Amino acid sequence: YGFRLDEGDFARIEADAEGFLACEQLGVRMRLENGALVMYDAESGHVLLTESEAERAAREVERAAREAAEQEVLRLREELKRVSGSN
């Protein structure tokens, strides 16, 4: 359960069947997962990342893209060797 400020008083709010509390003002749903507060966009259902989580995710995307590009370079070099060797 949680509390919502209602006309100057705190009113208790109950979690839904999935354990979420809704914050209509922010458009989020939140619940505890493994002891951590996790917030979800109420419309999309996507997890809202903390700043450090978003930075970590961006670094991982960059790393994966770099590795893919390096693999493509290796593949193209091998293809160039193969084509050049057959002339």
Short mmCIF file of C-alpha atoms in Angstrom, two decimals, residues 6-79:
data_model
loop_
_atom_site.label_atom_id
_atom_site.label_comp_id
_atom_site.label_asym_id
_atom_site.label_seq_id
_atom_site.Cartn_x
_atom_site.Cartn_y
_atom_site.Cartn_z
CA ASP A 6 -5.83 14.25 -0.97
CA GLU A 7 -7.03 17.75 -0.04
CA GLY A 8 -4.28 18.20 2.52
CA ASP A 9 -4.62 14.76 4.08
CA PHE A 10 -2.88 11.53 3.26
CA ALA A 11 -5.22 8.84 1.97
CA ARG A 12 -4.12 5.24 1.86
CA ILE A 13 -4.00 3.62 -1.59
CA GLU A 14 -3.89 -0.10 -2.22
CA ALA A 15 -1.72 -1.92 -4.71
CA ASP A 16 -3.45 -3.55 -7.65
CA ALA A 17 -3.57 -7.31 -8.22
CA GLU A 18 -0.02 -7.24 -9.64
CA GLY A 19 1.36 -5.31 -6.66
CA PHE A 20 1.59 -1.95 -8.46
CA LEU A 21 0.85 1.45 -7.01
CA ALA A 22 -0.22 4.03 -9.56
CA CYS A 23 0.86 7.67 -9.62
CA GLU A 24 -1.57 9.33 -11.98
CA GLN A 25 0.18 12.72 -11.78
CA LEU A 26 3.45 11.24 -13.08
CA GLY A 27 1.92 8.59 -15.32
CA VAL A 28 3.84 5.77 -13.67
CA ARG A 29 3.14 2.48 -11.97
CA MET A 30 5.61 1.25 -9.37
CA ARG A 31 6.29 -1.73 -7.18
CA LEU A 32 9.09 -3.38 -5.26
CA GLU A 33 11.01 -6.02 -7.19
CA ASN A 34 13.78 -7.86 -5.36
CA GLY A 35 13.87 -5.09 -2.78
CA ALA A 36 14.22 -2.26 -5.30
CA LEU A 37 11.61 0.25 -6.38
CA VAL A 38 10.93 -0.23 -10.10
CA MET A 39 8.89 2.33 -12.01
CA TYR A 40 7.03 1.65 -15.25
CA ASP A 41 5.52 4.05 -17.76
CA ALA A 42 1.77 3.66 -17.23
CA GLU A 43 0.96 3.87 -20.95
CA SER A 44 3.72 1.80 -22.55
CA GLY A 45 4.52 -0.52 -19.66
CA HIS A 46 8.26 0.04 -20.22
CA VAL A 47 10.59 0.16 -17.25
CA LEU A 48 11.84 3.65 -16.49
CA LEU A 49 15.60 3.44 -16.03
CA THR A 50 17.59 5.42 -13.52
CA GLU A 51 20.26 7.70 -14.96
CA SER A 52 23.03 5.19 -14.21
CA GLU A 53 20.98 2.32 -15.71
CA ALA A 54 20.35 4.36 -18.87
CA GLU A 55 24.06 5.20 -19.16
CA ARG A 56 24.98 1.54 -18.70
CA ALA A 57 22.44 0.48 -21.34
CA ALA A 58 23.79 3.09 -23.78
CA ARG A 59 27.35 1.84 -23.24
CA GLU A 60 26.19 -1.74 -23.91
CA VAL A 61 24.47 -0.68 -27.15
CA GLU A 62 27.63 1.13 -28.25
CA ARG A 63 29.78 -1.89 -27.40
CA ALA A 64 27.52 -4.26 -29.33
CA ALA A 65 27.49 -1.93 -32.35
CA ARG A 66 31.29 -1.64 -32.26
CA GLU A 67 31.69 -5.42 -32.09
CA ALA A 68 29.26 -5.88 -34.99
CA ALA A 69 31.18 -3.32 -37.06
CA GLU A 70 34.49 -5.02 -36.28
CA GLN A 71 33.06 -8.39 -37.33
CA GLU A 72 31.78 -6.86 -40.57
CA VAL A 73 35.23 -5.40 -41.30
CA LEU A 74 36.79 -8.84 -40.78
CA ARG A 75 34.19 -10.45 -43.02
CA LEU A 76 34.77 -7.87 -45.76
CA ARG A 77 38.55 -8.29 -45.54
CA GLU A 78 38.18 -12.05 -45.97
CA GLU A 79 35.83 -11.51 -48.91
#
